[in-house]
PDB file of C-alpha atoms in Angstrom:
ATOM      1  CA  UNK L   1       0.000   0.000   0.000  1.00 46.00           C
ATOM      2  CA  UNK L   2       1.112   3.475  -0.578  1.00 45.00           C
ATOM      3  CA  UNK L   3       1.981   6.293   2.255  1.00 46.00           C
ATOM      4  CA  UNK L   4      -1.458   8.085   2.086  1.00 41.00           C
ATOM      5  CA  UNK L   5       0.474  10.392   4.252  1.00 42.00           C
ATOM      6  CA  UNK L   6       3.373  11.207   1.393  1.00 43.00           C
ATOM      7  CA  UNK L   7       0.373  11.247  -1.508  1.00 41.00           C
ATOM      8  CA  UNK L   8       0.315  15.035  -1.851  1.00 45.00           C
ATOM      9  CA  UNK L   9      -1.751  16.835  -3.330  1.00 48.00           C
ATOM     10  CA  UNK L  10      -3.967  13.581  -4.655  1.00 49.00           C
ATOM     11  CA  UNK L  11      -7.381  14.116  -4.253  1.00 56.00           C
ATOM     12  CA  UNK L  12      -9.012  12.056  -1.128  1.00 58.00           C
ATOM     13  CA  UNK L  13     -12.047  10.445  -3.363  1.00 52.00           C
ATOM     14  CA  UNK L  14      -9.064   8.893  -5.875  1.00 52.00           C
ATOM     15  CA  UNK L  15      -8.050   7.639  -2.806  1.00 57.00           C
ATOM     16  CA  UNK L  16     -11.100   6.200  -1.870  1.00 56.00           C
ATOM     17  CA  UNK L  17     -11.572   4.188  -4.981  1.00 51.00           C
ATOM     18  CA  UNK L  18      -7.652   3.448  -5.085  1.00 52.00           C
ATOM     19  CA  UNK L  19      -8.348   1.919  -1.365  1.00 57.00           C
ATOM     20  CA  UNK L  20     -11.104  -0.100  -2.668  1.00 52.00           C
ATOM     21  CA  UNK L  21      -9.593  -1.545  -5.523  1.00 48.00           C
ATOM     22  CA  UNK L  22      -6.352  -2.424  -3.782  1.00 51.00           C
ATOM     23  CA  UNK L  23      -8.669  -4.038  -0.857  1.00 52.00           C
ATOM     24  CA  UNK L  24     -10.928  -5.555  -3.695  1.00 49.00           C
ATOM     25  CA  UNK L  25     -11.382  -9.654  -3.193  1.00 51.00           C
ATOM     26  CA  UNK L  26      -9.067 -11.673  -5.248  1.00 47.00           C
ATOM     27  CA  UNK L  27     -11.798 -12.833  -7.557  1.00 54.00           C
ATOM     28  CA  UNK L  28     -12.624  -9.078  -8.409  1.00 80.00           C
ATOM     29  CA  UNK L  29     -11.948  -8.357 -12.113  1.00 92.00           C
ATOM     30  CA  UNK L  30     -10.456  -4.899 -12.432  1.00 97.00           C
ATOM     31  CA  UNK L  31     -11.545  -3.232 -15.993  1.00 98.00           C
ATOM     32  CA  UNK L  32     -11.313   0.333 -17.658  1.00 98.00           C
ATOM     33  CA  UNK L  33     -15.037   1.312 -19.689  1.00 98.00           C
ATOM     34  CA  UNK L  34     -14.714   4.256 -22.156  1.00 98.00           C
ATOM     35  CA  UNK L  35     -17.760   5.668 -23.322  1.00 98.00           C
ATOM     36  CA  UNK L  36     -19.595   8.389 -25.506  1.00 98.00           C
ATOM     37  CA  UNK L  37     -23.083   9.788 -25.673  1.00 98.00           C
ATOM     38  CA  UNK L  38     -25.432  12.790 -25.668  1.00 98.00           C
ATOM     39  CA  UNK L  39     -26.293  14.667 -23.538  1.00 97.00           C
ATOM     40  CA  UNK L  40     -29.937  15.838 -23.250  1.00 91.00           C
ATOM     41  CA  UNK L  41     -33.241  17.504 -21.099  1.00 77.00           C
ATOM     42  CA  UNK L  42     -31.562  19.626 -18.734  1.00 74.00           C
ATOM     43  CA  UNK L  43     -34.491  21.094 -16.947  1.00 75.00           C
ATOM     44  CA  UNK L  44     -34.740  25.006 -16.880  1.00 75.00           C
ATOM     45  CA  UNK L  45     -33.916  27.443 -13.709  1.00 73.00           C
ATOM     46  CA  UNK L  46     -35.791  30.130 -12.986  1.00 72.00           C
ATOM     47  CA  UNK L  47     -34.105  32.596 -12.609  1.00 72.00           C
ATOM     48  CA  UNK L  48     -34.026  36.671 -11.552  1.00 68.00           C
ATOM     49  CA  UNK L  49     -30.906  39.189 -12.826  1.00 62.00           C
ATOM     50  CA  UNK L  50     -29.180  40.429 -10.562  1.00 57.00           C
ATOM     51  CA  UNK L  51     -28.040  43.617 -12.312  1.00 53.00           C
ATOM     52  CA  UNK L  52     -24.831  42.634 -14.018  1.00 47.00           C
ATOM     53  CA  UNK L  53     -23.826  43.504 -16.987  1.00 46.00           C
ATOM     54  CA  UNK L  54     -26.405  43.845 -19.695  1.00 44.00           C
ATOM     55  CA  UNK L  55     -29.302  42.375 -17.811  1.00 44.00           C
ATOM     56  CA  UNK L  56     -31.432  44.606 -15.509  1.00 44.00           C
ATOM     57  CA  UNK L  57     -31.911  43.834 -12.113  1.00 50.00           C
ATOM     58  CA  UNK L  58     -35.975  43.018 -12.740  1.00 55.00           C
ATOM     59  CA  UNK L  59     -35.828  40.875 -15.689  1.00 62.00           C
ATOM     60  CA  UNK L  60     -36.894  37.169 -14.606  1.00 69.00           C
ATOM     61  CA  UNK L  61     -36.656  33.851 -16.918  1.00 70.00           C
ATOM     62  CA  UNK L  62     -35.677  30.929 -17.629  1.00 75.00           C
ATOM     63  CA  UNK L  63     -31.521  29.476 -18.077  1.00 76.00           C
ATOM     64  CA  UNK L  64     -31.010  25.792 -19.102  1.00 82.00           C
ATOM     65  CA  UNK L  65     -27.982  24.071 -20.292  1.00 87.00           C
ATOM     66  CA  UNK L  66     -28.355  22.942 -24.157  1.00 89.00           C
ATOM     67  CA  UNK L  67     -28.024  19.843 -25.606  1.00 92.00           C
ATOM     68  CA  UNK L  68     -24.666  18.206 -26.919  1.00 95.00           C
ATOM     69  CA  UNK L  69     -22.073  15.915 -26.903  1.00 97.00           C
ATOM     70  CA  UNK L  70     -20.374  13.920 -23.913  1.00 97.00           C
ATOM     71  CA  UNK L  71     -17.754  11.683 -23.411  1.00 98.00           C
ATOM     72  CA  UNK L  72     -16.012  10.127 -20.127  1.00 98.00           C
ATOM     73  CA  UNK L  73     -14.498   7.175 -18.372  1.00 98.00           C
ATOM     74  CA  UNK L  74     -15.457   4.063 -15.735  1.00 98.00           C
ATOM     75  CA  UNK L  75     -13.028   2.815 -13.557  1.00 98.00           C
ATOM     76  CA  UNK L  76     -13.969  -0.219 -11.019  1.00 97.00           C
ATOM     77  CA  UNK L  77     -14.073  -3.903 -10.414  1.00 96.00           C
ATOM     78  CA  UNK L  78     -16.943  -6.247 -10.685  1.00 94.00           C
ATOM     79  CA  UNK L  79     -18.936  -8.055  -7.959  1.00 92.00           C
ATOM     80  CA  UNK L  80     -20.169 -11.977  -7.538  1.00 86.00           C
ATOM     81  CA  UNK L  81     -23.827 -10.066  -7.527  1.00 82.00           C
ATOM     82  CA  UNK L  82     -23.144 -10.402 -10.087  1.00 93.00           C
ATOM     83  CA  UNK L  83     -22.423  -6.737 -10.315  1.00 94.00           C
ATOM     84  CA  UNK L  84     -19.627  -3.961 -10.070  1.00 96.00           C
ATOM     85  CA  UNK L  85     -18.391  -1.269  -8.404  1.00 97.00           C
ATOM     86  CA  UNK L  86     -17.059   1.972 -10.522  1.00 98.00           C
ATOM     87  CA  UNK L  87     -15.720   5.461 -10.165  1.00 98.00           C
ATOM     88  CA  UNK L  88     -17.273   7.796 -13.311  1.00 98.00           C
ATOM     89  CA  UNK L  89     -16.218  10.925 -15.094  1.00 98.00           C
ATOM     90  CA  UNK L  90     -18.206  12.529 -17.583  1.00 98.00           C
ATOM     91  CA  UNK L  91     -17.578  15.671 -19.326  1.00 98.00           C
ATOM     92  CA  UNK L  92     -19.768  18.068 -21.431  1.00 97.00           C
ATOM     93  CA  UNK L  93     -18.376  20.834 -23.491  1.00 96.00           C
ATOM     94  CA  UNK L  94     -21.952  22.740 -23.937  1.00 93.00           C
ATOM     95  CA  UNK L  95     -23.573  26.652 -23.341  1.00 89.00           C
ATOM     96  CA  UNK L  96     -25.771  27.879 -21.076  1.00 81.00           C
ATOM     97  CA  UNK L  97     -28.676  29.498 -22.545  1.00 82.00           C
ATOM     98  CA  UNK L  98     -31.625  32.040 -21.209  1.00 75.00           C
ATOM     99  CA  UNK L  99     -35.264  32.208 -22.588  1.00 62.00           C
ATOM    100  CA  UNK L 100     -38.791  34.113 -22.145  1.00 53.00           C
ATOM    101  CA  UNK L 101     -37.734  37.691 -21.361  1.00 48.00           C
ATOM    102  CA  UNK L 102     -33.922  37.368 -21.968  1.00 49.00           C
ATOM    103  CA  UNK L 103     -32.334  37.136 -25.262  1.00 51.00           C
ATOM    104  CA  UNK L 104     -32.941  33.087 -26.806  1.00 54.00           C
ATOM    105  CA  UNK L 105     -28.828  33.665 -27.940  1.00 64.00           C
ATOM    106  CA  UNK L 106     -26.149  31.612 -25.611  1.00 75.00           C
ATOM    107  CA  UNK L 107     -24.775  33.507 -22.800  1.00 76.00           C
ATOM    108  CA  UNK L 108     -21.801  32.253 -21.918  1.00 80.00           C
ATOM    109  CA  UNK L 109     -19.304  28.363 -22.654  1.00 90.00           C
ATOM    110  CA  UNK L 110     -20.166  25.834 -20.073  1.00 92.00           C
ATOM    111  CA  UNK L 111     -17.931  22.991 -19.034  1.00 96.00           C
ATOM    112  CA  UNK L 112     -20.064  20.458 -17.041  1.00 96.00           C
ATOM    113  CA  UNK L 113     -18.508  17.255 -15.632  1.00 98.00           C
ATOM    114  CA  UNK L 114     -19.787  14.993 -13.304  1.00 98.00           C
ATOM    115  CA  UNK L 115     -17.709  12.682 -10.498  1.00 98.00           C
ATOM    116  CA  UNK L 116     -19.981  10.116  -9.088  1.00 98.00           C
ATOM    117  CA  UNK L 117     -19.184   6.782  -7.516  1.00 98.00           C
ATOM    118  CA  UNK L 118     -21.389   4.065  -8.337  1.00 98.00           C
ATOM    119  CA  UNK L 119     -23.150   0.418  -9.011  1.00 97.00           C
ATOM    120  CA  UNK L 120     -24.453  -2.100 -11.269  1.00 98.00           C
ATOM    121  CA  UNK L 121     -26.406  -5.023 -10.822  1.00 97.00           C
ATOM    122  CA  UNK L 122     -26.680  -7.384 -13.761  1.00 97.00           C
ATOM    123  CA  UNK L 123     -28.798 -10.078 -14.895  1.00 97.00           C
ATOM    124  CA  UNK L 124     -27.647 -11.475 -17.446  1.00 95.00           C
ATOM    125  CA  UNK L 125     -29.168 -14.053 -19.815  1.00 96.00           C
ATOM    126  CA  UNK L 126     -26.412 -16.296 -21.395  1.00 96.00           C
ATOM    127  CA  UNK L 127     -23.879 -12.977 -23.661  1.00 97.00           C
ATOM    128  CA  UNK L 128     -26.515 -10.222 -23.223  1.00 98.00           C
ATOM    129  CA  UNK L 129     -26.554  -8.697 -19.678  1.00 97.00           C
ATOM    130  CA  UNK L 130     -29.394  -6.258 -18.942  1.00 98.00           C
ATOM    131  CA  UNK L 131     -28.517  -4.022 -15.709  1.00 98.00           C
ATOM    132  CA  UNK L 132     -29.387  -1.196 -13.393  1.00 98.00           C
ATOM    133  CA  UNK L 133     -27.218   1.202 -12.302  1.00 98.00           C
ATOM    134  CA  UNK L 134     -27.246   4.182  -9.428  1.00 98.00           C
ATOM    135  CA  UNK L 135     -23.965   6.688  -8.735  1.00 98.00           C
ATOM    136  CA  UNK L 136     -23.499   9.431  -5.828  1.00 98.00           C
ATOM    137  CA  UNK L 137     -21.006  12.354  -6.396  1.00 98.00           C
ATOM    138  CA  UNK L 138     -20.419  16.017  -7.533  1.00 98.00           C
ATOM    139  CA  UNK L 139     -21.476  17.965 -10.551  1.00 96.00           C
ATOM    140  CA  UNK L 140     -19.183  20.498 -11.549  1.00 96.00           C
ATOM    141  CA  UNK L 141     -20.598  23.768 -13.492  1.00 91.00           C
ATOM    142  CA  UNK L 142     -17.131  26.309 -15.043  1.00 91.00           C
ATOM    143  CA  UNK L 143     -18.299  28.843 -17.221  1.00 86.00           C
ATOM    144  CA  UNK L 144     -16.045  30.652 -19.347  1.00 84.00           C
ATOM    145  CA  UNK L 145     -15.029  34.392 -18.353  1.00 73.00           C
ATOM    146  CA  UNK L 146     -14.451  35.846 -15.247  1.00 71.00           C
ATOM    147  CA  UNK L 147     -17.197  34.447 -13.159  1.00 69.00           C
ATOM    148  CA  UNK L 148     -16.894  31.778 -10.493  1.00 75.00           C
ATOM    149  CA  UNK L 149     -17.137  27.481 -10.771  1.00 84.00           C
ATOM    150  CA  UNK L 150     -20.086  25.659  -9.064  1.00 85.00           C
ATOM    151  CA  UNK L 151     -19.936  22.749  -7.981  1.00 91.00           C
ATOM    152  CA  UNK L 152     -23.050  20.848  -6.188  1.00 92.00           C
ATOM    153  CA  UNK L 153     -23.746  17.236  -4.994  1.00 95.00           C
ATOM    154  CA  UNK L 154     -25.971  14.895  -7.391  1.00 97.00           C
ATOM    155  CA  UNK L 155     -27.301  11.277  -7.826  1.00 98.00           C
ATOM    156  CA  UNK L 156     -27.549   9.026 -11.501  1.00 98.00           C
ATOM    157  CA  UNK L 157     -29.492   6.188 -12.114  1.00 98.00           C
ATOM    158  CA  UNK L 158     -29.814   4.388 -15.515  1.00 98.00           C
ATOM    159  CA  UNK L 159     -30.597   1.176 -17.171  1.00 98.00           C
ATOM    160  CA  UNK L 160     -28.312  -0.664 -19.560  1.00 98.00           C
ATOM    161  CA  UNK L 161     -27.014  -3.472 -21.435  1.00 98.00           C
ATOM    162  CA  UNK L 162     -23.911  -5.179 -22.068  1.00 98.00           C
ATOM    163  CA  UNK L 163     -22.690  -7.713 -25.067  1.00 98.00           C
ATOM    164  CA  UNK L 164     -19.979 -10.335 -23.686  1.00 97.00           C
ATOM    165  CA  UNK L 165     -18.031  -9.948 -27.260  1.00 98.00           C
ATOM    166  CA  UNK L 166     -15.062 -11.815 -25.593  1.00 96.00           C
ATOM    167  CA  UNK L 167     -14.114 -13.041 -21.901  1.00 93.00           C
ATOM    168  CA  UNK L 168     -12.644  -9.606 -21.188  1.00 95.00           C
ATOM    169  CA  UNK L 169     -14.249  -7.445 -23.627  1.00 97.00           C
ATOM    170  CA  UNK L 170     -17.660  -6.418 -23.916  1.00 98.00           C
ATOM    171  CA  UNK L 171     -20.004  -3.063 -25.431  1.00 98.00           C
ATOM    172  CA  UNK L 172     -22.381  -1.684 -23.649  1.00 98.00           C
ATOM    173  CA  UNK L 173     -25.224   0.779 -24.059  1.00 98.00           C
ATOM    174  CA  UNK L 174     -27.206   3.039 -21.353  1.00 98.00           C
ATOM    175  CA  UNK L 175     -29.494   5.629 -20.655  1.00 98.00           C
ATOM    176  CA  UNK L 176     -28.636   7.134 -17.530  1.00 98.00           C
ATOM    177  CA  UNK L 177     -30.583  10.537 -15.522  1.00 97.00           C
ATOM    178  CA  UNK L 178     -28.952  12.973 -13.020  1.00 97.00           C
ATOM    179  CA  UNK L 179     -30.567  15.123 -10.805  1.00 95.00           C
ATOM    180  CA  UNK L 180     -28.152  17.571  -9.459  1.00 93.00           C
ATOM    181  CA  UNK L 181     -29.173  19.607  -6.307  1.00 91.00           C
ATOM    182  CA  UNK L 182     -29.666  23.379  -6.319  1.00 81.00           C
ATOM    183  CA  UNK L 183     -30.384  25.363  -3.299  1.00 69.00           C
ATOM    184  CA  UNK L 184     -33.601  27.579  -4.050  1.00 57.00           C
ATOM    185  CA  UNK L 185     -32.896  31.489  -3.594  1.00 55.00           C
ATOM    186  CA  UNK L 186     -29.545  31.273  -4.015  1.00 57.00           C
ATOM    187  CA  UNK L 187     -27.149  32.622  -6.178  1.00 62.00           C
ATOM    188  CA  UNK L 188     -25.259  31.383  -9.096  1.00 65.00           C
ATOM    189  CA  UNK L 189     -22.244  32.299 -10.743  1.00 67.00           C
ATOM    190  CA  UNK L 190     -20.599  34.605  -8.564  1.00 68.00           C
ATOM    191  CA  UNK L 191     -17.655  37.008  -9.102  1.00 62.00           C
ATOM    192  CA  UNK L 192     -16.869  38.490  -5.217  1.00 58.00           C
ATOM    193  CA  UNK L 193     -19.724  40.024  -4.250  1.00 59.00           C
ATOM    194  CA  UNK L 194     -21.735  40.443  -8.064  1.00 62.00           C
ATOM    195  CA  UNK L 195     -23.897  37.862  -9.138  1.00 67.00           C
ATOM    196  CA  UNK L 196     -25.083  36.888 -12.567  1.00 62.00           C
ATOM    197  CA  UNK L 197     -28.444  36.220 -11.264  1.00 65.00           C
ATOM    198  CA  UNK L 198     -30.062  34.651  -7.720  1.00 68.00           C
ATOM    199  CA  UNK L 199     -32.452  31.260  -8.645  1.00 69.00           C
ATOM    200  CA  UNK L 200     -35.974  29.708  -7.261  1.00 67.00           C
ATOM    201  CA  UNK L 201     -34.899  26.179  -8.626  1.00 73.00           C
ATOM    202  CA  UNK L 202     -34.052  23.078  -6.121  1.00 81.00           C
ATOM    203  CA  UNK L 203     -33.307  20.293  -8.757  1.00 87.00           C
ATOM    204  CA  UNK L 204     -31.263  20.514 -12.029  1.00 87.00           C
ATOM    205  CA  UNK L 205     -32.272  17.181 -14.019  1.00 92.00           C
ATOM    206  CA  UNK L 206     -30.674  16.026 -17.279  1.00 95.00           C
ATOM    207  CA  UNK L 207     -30.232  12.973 -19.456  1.00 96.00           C
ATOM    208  CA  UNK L 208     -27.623  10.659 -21.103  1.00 97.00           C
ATOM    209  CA  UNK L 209     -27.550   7.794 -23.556  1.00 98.00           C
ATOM    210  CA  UNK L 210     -24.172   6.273 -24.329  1.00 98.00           C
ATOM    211  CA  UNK L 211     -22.351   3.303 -26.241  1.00 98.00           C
ATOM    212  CA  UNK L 212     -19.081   1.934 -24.795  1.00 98.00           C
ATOM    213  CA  UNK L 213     -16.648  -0.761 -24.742  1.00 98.00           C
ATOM    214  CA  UNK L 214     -15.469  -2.851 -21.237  1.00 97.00           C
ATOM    215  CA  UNK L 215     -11.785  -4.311 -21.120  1.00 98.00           C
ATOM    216  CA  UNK L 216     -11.534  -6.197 -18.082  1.00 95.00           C
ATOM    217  CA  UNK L 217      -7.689  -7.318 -16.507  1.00 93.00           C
TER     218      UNK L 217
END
C-alpha cells in the first residue's frame, strides 16, 4: 500500500476508490469502460438578474444548459452479484442558454462534468446482460469568463445493457438521468460580491444515452 500520508496533493475520493480496488477480493476483475453519448433535457432554472452587466436587475426567466455531446471514463471492479463497483467521469463541453424575457442567444461556454461513484447489478441471460445502475457524487458547473465554478452534490441512475463480445471485452449501451441539487434562492455564478443572477430552482435534471466498450484485466 502506498503512504497516504506522502500522496500530496492527490485528491481524497481517488483515494477512496484506489483503497477499494487495492482491498478488492481476489476474484474481483479490475476493468477500464470508455464511453460516448449525448447529452440531453436539462431542466430550466428560474431565474431573476441580478443587475450585471447587460441584464437589468428586474428581468426574470428561464436558463437551461443545451443539448450536446459527452464523453467520459469508468473505472472499477466487478462483484459476484453479479455486479460492479465503478468510479465515473463525464464531461460536457456545452452553453448555457436564457429564454422568455432574456435574449434566446447563448450567454456564456459551459464545461459540465460529473464525479460520481457508483453500481451495477446485472442479470444477465447467457452474452446479453441487462442491468441497473445508481452513482453518488459532484457535478461540476465552469463557465467561461471571469465568473466563479459551481460545484453541487448529485445522484444518476440508468438502465443498460452489455454484449460479452469476448471473456474480457464487452459493449455496452445506457441511458442514464442525473438530478443535481440546487439550493432555491440562491445565487449562481458569482464574481466576489456580483452575481449573474439569484435562482428559485431546487433540482437541475438532465439525461444521457451512451455506447461503450469494457476491457476487463
Amino acid at each position: 500500500m502506498p503512504d497516504i500520508k506522502k500522496a500530496g496533493n492527490i485528491p481524497t475520493s481517488m483515494l477512496a476508490v484506489a483503497s477499494l480496488l487495492l482491498s478488492a477480493p481476489s476474484f474481483a476483475e479490475v476493468y477500464v469502460a470508455p464511453f460516448g453519448g449525448y447529452s440531453f433535457g436539462a431542466s430550466e432554472f428560474n431565474i431573476k438578474s441580478s443587475g450585471v452587466g447587460n441584464l437589468a436587475s428586474d428581468e426574470e426567466g428561464e436558463l437551461k444548459v443545451s443539448e450536446s455531446a459527452q464523453y467520459g471514463v469508468m473505472l472499477g471492479f466487478t462483484t459476484t452479484d453479479p455486479g460492479d463497483i465503478y468510479l465515473l467521469y463525464s464531461h460536457q463541453s456545452t452553453e448555457l442558454r436564457t429564454g422568455n424575457n432574456f435574449s434566446p442567444s447563448p450567454i456564456t461556454d459551459l464545461d459540465l462534468d460529473y464525479l460520481h461513484l457508483g453500481g451495477s447489478l446485472y442479470f444477465p441471460k447467457g452474452d446479453v446482460k441487462p442491468y441497473v445502475t445508481a452513482s453518488v457524487g459532484l457535478t461540476s458547473m465552469r463557465p467561461s469568463g471571469e465568473y466563479a465554478n459551481e460545484t453541487r452534490f448529485s445522484m444518476g441512475f440508468g438502465v443498460g445493457v452489455a454484449y460479452q463480445v469476448a471473456p474480457s471485452f464487452s459493449v455496452f449501451a445506457d441511458a442514464r438521468g442525473y438530478a443535481t441539487f440546487i439550493s432555491s434562492d440562491s445565487t449562481l455564478f458569482c464574481n466576489g460580491g456580483d452575481c449573474l443572477w439569484s435562482i428559485s430552482s431546487d433540482i437541475m435534471w438532465q439525461g444521457q444515452v451512451n455506447l461503450g466498450l469494457k476491457l476487463t484485466f
